[in-house]
Short mmCIF file of C-alpha atoms and ligand atoms in Angstrom, two decimals:
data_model
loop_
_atom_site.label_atom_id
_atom_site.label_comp_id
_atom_site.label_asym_id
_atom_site.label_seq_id
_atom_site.Cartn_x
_atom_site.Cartn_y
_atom_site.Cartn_z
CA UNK L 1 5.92 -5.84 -97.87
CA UNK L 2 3.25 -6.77 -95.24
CA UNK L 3 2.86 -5.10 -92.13
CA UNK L 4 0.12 -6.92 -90.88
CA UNK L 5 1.41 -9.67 -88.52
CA UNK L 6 0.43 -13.15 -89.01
CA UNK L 7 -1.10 -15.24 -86.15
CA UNK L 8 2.53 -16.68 -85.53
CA UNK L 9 4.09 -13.01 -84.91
CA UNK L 10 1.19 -12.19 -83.07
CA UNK L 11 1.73 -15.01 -80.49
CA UNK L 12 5.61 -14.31 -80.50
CA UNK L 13 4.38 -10.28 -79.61
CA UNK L 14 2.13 -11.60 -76.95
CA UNK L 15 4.33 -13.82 -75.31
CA UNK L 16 7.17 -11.51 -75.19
CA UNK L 17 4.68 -8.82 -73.88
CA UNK L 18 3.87 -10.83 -70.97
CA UNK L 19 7.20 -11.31 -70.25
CA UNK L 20 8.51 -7.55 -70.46
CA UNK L 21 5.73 -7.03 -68.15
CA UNK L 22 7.24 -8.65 -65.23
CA UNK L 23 10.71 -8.29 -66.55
CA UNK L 24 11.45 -4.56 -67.32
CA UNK L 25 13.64 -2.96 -64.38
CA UNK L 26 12.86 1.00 -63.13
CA UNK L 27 14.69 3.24 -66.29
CA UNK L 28 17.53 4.33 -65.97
CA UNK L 29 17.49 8.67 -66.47
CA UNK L 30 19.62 11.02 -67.28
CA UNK L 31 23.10 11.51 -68.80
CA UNK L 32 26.22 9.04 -68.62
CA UNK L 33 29.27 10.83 -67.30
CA UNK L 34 32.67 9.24 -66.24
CA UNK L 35 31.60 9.09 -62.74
CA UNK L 36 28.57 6.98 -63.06
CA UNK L 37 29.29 4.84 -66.08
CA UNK L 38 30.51 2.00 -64.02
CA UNK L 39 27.35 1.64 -62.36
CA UNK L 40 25.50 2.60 -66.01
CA UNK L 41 27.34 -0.39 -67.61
CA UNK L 42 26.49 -2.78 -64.49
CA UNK L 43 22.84 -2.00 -65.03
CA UNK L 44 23.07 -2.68 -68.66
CA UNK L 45 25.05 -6.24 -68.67
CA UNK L 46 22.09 -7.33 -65.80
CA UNK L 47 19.27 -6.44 -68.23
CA UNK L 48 20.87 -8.45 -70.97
CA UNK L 49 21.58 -11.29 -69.00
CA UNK L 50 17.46 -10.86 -67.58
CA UNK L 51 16.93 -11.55 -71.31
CA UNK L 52 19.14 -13.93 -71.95
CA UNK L 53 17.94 -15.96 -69.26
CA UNK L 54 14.47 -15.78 -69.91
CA UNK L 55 15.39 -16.67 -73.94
CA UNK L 56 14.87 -13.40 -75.41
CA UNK L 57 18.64 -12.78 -76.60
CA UNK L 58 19.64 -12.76 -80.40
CA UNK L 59 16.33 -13.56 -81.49
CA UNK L 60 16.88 -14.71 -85.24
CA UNK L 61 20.23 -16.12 -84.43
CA UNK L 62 20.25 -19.79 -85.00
CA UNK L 63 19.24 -21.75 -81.97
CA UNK L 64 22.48 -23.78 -81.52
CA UNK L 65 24.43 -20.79 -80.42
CA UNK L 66 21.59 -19.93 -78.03
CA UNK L 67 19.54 -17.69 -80.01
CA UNK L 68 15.75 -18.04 -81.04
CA UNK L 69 16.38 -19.04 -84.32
CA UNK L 70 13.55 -16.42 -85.60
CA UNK L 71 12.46 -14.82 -88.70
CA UNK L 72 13.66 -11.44 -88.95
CA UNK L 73 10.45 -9.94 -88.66
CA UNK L 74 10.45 -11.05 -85.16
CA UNK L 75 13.58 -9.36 -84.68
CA UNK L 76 11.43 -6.09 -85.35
CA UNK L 77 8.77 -7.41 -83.20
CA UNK L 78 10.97 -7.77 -80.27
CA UNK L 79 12.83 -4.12 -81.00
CA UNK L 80 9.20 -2.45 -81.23
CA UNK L 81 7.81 -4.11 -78.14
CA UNK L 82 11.27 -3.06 -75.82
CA UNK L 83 10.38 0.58 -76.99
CA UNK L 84 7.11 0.78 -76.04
CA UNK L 85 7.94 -1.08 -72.57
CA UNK L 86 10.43 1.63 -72.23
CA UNK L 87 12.75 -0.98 -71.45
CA UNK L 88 16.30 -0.52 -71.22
CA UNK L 89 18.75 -0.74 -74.47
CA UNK L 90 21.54 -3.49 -74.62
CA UNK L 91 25.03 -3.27 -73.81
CA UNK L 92 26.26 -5.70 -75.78
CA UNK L 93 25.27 -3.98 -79.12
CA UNK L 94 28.76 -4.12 -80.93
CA UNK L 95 28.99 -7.96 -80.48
CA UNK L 96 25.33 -9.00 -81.13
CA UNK L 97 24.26 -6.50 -84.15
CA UNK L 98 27.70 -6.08 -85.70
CA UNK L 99 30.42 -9.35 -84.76
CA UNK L 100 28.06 -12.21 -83.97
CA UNK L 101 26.43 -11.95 -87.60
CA UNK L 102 29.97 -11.68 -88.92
CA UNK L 103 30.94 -14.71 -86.80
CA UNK L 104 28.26 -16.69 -87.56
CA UNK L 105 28.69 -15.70 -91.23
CA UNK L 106 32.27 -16.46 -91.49
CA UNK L 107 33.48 -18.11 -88.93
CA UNK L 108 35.16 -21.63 -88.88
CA UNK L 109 32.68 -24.07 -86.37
CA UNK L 110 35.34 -23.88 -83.44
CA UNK L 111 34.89 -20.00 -83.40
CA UNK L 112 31.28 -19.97 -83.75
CA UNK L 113 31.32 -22.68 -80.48
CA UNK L 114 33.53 -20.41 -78.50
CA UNK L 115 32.01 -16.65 -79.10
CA UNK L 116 28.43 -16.82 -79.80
CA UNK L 117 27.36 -17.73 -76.80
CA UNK L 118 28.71 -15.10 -74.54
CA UNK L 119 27.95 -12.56 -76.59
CA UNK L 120 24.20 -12.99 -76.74
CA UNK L 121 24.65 -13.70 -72.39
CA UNK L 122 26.64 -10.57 -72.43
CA UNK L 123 29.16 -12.06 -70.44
CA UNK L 124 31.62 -10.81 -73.19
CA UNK L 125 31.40 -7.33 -74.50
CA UNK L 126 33.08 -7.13 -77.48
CA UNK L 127 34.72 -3.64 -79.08
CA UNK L 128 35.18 -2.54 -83.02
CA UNK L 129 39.41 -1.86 -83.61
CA UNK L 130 38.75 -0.74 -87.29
CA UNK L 131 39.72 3.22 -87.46
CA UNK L 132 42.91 4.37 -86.92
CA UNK L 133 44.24 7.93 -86.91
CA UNK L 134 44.97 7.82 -90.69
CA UNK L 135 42.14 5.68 -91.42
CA UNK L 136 38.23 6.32 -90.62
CA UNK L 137 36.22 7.13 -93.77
CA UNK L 138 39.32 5.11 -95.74
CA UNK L 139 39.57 2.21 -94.16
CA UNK L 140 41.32 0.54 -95.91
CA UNK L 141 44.37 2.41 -94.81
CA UNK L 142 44.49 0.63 -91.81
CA UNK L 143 48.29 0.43 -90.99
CA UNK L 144 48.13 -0.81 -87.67
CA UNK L 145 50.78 -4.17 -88.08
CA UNK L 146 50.46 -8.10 -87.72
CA UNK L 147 53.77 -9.68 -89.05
CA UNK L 148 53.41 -13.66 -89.20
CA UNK L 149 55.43 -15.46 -86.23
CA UNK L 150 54.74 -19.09 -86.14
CA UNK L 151 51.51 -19.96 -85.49
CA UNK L 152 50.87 -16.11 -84.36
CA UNK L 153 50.85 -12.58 -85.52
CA UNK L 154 52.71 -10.31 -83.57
CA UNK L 155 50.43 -6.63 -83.49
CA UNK L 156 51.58 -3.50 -83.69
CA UNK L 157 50.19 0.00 -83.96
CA UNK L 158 47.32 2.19 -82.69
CA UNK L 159 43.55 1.92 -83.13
CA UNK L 160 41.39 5.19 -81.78
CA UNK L 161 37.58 6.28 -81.43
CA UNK L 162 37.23 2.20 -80.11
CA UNK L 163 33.66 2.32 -78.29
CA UNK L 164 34.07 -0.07 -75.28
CA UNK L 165 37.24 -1.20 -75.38
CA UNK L 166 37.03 0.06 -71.63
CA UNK L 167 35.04 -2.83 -70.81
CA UNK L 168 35.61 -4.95 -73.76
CA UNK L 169 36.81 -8.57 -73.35
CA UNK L 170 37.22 -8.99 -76.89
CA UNK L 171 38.05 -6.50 -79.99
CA UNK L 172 37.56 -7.37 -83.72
CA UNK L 173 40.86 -5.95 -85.04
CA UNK L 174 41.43 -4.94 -88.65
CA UNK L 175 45.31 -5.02 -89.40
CA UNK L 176 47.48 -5.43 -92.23
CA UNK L 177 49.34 -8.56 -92.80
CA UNK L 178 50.57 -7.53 -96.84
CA UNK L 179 52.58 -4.75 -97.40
CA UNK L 180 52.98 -5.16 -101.22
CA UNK L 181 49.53 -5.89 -102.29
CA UNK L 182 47.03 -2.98 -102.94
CA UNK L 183 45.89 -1.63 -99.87
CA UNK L 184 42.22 -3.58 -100.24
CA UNK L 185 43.52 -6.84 -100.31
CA UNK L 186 46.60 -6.73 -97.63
CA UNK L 187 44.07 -6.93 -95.01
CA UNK L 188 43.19 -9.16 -92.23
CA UNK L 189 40.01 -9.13 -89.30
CA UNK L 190 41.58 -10.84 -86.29
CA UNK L 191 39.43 -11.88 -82.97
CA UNK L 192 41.75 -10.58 -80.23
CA UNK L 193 41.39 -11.08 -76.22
CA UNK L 194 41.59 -7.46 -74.98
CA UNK L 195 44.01 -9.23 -71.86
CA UNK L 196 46.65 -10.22 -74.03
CA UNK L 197 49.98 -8.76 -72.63
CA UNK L 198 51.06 -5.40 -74.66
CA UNK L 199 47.62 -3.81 -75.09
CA UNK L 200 46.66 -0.73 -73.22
CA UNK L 201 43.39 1.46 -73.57
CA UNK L 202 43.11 5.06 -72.81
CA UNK L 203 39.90 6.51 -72.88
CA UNK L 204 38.89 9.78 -74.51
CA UNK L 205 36.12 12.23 -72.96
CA UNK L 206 33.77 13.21 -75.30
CA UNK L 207 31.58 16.70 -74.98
CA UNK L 208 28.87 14.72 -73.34
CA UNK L 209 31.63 14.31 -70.00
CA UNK L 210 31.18 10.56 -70.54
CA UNK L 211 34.35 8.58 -72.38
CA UNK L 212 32.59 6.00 -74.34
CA UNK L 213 35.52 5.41 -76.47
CA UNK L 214 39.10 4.68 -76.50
CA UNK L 215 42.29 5.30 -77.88
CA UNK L 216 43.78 1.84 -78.38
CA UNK L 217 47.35 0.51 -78.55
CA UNK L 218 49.21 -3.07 -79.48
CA UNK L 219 52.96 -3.35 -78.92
CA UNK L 220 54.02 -6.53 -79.99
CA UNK L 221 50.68 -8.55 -78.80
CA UNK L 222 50.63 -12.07 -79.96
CA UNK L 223 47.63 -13.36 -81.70
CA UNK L 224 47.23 -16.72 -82.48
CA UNK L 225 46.59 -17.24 -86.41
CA UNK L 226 43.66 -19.12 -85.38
CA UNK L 227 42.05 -16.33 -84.18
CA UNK L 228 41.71 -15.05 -88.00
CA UNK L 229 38.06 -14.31 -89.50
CA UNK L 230 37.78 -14.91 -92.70
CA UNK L 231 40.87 -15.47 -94.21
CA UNK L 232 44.19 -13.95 -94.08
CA UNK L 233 44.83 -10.82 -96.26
CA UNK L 234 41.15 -11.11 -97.05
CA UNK L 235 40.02 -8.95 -94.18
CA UNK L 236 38.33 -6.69 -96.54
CA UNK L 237 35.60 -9.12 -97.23
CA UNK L 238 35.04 -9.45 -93.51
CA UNK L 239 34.95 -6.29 -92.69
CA UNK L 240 32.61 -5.05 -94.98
CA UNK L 241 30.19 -8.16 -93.70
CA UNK L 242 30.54 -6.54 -90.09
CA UNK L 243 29.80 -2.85 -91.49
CA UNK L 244 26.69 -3.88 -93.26
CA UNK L 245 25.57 -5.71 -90.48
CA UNK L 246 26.19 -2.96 -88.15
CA UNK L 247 24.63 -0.51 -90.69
CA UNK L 248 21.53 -2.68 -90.98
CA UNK L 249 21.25 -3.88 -87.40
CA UNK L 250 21.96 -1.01 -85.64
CA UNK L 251 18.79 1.05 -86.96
CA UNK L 252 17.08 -1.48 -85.42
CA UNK L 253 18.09 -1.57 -81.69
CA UNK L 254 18.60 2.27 -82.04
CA UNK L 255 15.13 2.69 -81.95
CA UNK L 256 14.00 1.81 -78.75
CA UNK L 257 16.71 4.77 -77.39
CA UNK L 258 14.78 6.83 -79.50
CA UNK L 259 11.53 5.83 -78.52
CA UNK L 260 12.18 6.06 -74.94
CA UNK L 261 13.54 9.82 -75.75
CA UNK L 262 10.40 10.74 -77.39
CA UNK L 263 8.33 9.49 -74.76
CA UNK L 264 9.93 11.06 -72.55
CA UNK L 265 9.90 14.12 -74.16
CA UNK L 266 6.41 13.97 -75.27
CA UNK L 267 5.92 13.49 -71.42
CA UNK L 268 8.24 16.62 -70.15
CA UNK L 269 6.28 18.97 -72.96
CA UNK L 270 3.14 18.16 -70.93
CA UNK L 271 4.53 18.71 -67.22
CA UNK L 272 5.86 22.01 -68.54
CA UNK L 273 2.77 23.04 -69.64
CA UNK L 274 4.08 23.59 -73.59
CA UNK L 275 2.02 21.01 -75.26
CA UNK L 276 -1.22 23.63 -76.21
CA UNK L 277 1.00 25.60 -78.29
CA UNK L 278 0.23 24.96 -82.03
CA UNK L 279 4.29 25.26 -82.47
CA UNK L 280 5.17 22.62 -79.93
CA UNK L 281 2.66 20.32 -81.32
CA UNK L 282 4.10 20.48 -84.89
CA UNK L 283 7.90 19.86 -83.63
CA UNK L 284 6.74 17.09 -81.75
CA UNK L 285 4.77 15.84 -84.98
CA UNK L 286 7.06 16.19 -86.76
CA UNK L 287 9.41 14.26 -84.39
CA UNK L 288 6.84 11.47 -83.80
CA UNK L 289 5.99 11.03 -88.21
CA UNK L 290 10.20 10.40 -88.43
CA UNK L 291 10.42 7.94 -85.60
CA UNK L 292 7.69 6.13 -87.22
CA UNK L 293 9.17 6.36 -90.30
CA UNK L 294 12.38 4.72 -89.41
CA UNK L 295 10.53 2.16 -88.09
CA UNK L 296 8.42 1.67 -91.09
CA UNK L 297 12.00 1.99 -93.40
CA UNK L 298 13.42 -0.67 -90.84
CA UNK L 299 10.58 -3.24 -91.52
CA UNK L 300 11.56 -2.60 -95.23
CA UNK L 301 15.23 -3.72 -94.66
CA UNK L 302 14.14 -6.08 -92.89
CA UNK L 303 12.18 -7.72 -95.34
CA UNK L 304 14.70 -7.32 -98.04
CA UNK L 305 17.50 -9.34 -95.55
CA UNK L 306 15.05 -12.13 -94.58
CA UNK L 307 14.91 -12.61 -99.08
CA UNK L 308 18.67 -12.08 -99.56
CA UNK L 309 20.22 -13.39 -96.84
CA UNK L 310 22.93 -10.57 -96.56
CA UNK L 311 22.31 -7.25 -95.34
CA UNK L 312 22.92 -4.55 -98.77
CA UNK L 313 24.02 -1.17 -99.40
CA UNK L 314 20.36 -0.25 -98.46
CA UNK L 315 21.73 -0.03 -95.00
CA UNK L 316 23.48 2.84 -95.89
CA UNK L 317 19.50 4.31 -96.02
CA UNK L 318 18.99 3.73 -92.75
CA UNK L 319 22.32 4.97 -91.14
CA UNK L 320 21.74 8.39 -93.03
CA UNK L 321 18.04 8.49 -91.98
CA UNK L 322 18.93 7.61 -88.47
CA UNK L 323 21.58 9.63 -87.56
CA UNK L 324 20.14 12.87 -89.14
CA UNK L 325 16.70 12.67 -87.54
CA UNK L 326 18.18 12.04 -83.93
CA UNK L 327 19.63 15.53 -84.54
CA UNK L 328 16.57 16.91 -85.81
CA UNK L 329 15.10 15.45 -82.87
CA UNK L 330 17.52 16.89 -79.95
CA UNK L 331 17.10 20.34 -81.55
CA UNK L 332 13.39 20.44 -81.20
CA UNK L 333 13.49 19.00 -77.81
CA UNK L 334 16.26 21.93 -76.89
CA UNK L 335 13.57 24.37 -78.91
CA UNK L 336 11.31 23.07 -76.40
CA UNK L 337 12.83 23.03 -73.10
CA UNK L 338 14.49 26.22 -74.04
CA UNK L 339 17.31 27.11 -71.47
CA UNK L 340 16.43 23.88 -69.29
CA UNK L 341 17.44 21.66 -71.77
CA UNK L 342 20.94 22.85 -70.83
CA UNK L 343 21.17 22.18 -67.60
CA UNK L 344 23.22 18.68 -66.10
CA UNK L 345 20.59 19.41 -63.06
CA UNK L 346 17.50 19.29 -65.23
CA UNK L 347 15.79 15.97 -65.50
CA UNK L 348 19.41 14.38 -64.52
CA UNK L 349 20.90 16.19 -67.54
CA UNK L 350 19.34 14.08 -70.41
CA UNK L 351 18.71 16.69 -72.67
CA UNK L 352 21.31 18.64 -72.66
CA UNK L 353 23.42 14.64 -73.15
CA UNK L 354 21.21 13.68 -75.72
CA UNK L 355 22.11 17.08 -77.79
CA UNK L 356 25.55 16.26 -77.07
CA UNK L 357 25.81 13.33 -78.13
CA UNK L 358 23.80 13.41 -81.04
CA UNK L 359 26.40 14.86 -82.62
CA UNK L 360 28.22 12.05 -83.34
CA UNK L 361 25.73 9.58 -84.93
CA UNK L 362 26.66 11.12 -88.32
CA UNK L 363 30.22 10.35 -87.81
CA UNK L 364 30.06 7.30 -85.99
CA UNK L 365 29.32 3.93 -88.32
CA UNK L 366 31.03 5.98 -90.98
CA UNK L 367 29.82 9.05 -92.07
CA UNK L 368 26.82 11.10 -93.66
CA UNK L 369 29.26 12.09 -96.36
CA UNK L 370 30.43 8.06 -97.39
CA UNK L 371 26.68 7.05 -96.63
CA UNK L 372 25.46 9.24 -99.42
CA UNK L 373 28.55 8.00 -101.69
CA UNK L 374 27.44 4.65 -100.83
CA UNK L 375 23.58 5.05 -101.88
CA UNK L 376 24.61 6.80 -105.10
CA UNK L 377 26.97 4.26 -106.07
CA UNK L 378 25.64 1.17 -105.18
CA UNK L 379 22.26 1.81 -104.82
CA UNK L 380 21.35 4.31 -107.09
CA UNK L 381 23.74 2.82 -109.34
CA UNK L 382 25.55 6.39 -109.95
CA UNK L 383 28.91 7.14 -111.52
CA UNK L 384 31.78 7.90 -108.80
CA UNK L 385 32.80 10.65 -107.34
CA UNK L 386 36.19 12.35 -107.89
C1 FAD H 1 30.72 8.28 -81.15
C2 FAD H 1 31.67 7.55 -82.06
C3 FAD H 1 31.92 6.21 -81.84
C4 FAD H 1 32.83 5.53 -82.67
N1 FAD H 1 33.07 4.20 -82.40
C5 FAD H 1 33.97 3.55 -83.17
C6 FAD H 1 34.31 2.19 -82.87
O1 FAD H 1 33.77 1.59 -81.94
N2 FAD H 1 35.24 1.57 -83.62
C7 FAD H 1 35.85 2.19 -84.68
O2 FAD H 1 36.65 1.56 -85.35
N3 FAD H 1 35.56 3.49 -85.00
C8 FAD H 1 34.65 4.17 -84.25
N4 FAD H 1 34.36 5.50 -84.54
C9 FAD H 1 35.12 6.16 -85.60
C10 FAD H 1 34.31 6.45 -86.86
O3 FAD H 1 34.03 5.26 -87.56
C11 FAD H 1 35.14 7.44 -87.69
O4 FAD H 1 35.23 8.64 -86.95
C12 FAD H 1 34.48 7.72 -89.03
O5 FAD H 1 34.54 6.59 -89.86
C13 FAD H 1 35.13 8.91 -89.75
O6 FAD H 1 36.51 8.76 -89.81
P1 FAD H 1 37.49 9.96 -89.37
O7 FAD H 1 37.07 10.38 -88.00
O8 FAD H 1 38.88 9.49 -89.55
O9 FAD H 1 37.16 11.16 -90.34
P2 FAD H 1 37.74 11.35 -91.81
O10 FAD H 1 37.63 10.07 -92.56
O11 FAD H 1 39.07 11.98 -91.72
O12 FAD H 1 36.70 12.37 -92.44
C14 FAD H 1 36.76 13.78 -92.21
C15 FAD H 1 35.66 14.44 -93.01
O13 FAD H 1 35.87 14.23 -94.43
C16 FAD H 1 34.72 13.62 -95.02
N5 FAD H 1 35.13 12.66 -96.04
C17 FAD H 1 36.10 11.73 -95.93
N6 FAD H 1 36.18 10.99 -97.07
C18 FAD H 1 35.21 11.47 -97.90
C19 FAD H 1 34.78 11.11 -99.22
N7 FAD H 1 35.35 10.11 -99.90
N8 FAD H 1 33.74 11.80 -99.76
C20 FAD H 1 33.14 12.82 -99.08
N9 FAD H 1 33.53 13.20 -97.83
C21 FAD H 1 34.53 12.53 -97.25
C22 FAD H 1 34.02 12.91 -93.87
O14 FAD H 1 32.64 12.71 -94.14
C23 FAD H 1 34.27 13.86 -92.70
O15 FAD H 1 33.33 14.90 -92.72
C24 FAD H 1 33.46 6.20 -83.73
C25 FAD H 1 33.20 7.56 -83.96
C26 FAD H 1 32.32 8.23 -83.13
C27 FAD H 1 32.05 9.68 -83.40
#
């Protein structure tokens, strides 16, 4: 691959330079607890609507759903420029890196019309109801129910772990609809308006004091059969399309988080006084040669999606990568701060949230574990497990 940018990329990093310039509000600090995360998630939807207004929302979408209709390598252009304006990250994550390419991928033309264009606005934040209480790193276990009624499916069962569904107009729900078939191909991905009567959400409090997900649950909640992606009992299909996507897509946007958190760090080192010890520097090296990596690695995806079309198993990569050097990362920065970086009262608690929450990026977007099965099998080309 190239990494010099050609006089086209350049102009799209200028012009979007400019405009961050004027554009980027005062950062939000600190940790997200249950008490402020109204106001955190009001702050969030008005930045993406800032750049959805001012054209900078779902960049290489096609531009008759209101994206930019750029090459991917813009994408990156636009991810790398937010993190070094230390601009905020965007709300709507699950619908633009993770259901809008499956959308736009499968959809039928009516969908497409309907969802797109809210999603990149941020008008409609959209949730993930794949994992269920018997089914995370097997998903295709999913038992949650949709028996055929009509010209609906009537939904019943229990979803859990669902980031925003709090605040989620929409969900992308896998359910079964074929209870003789082998559990792979029984499966249907329905679009489902988180209003419909018989669905209630009860959140779940993580460590970090902030409930960012939910538990879920559907009794007897009519969806209409138009509301299918993909096709019925071959949810599979579309549900591996949304977990590449998310795997490739999310490495992207996660980024400028981590960018922001270095910086920041970087910056608190100084105030402290730490940064002349030899030790210090070499965490924070060390820290600052992964970040780049990732973004290096991401480039590389990148330019493999732009030649294939679909996002691959290579994904998988960049999950792994991700997820493991945020935790490296939070360590060093609570090797650092030593004792401060536990305190909520201490640069508004980020530190101590960030170690918190680290935790979960190896679970979350399925696991370290089924990422390495993934690159051995598919991409390394490996005999399975078991
Ligand atoms: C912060 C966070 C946000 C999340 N958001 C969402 C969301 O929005 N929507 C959603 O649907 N889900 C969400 N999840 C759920 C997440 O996808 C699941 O937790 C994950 O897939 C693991 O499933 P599980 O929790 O059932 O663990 P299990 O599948 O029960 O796994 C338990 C342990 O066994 C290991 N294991 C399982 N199978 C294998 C195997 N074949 N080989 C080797 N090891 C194995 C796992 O790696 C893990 O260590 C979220 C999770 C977190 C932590």
């Amino acid at each position: 691959m190239d990494l010099n940018l050609t006089a086209n990329e350049k102009k799209f990093r200028d012009e979007f330079r400019t405009w961050l310039n004027v554009n980027v509000p005062p950062a939000w600090r600190g940790a997200i607890t249950s008490e402020n995360r109204v106001d955190h998630v009001a702050y969030l939807r008005k930045w993406q609507r800032t750049l959805f207004d001012g054209g900078w929302a779902g960049i290489s979408w096609p531009k008759e759903y209101g994206g930019r209709g750029a090459a991917l390598m813009e994408q990156a252009i636009f991810q790398e420029e937010l993190a070094l304006a230390d601009a905020p990250h965007l709300i709507g994550t699950i619908g633009l890196s993770l259901v809008g390419p499956t959308i736009i991928a499968l959809g039928t033309p009516k969908q497409k019309q309907r969802y797109l264009p809210p999603i990149l606005s941020g008008d409609e934040i959209w949730c993930q109801g794949f994992s269920e209480p018997n089914a995370g790193s097997d998903l295709a276990a999913v038992g949650t129910k949709a028996i055929r009624d009509s010209d609906d499916f009537i939904v019943n069962g229990q979803k859990i772990w669902t980031s925003f569904a709090d605040i989620a107009k929409y969900c992308l729900l896998l359910v079964r609809t074929d209870f003789e078939a082998p559990k792979h191909k029984g499966i249907t991905c329905l679009l489902v308006d988180m209003n419909t009567p018989g669905i209630s959400v009860r959140p779940l409090r993580q460590m970090t004091g902030d409930a960012g997900f939910n538990e879920v649950f559907f009794s007897n909640v009519r969806v209409p059969v138009t509301n299918v992606l993909g096709q019925i009992n071959n949810g599979w299909t579309t549900a591996i399309t949304a977990l590449m996507n998310e795997r490739a897509n999310l490495g992207t946007g996660i980024q400028v988080l981590f960018k922001r958190n270095l910086n920041a760090l970087i910056a608190r080192t100084r105030a402290m006084g730490r940064s002349g010890n030899p030790l210090v520097r070499q965490k924070l090296a060390q820290a600052y040669l992964e970040l780049e990596i990732l973004r290096l690695n991401t480039n590389r995806a990148l330019t493999s999606l732009s030649k294939s079309g679909v996002p691959g198993a290579e994904g998988s990569i960049q999950k792994l990568y991700w997820s493991e050097m945020n935790q490296r990362t939070q360590q060093i920065a609570q090797e650092i701060l030593g004792p401060y970086g536990q305190l909520t009262d201490f640069d508004d608690g980020l530190w101590q949230y960030a170690f918190l929450r680290s935790r979960g990026n190896t679970i979350e977007a399925g696991t370290s574990e089924i990422q390495r099965n993934i690159i051995a099998e598919r991409v390394l080309g490996l005999p399975r497990g078991n």
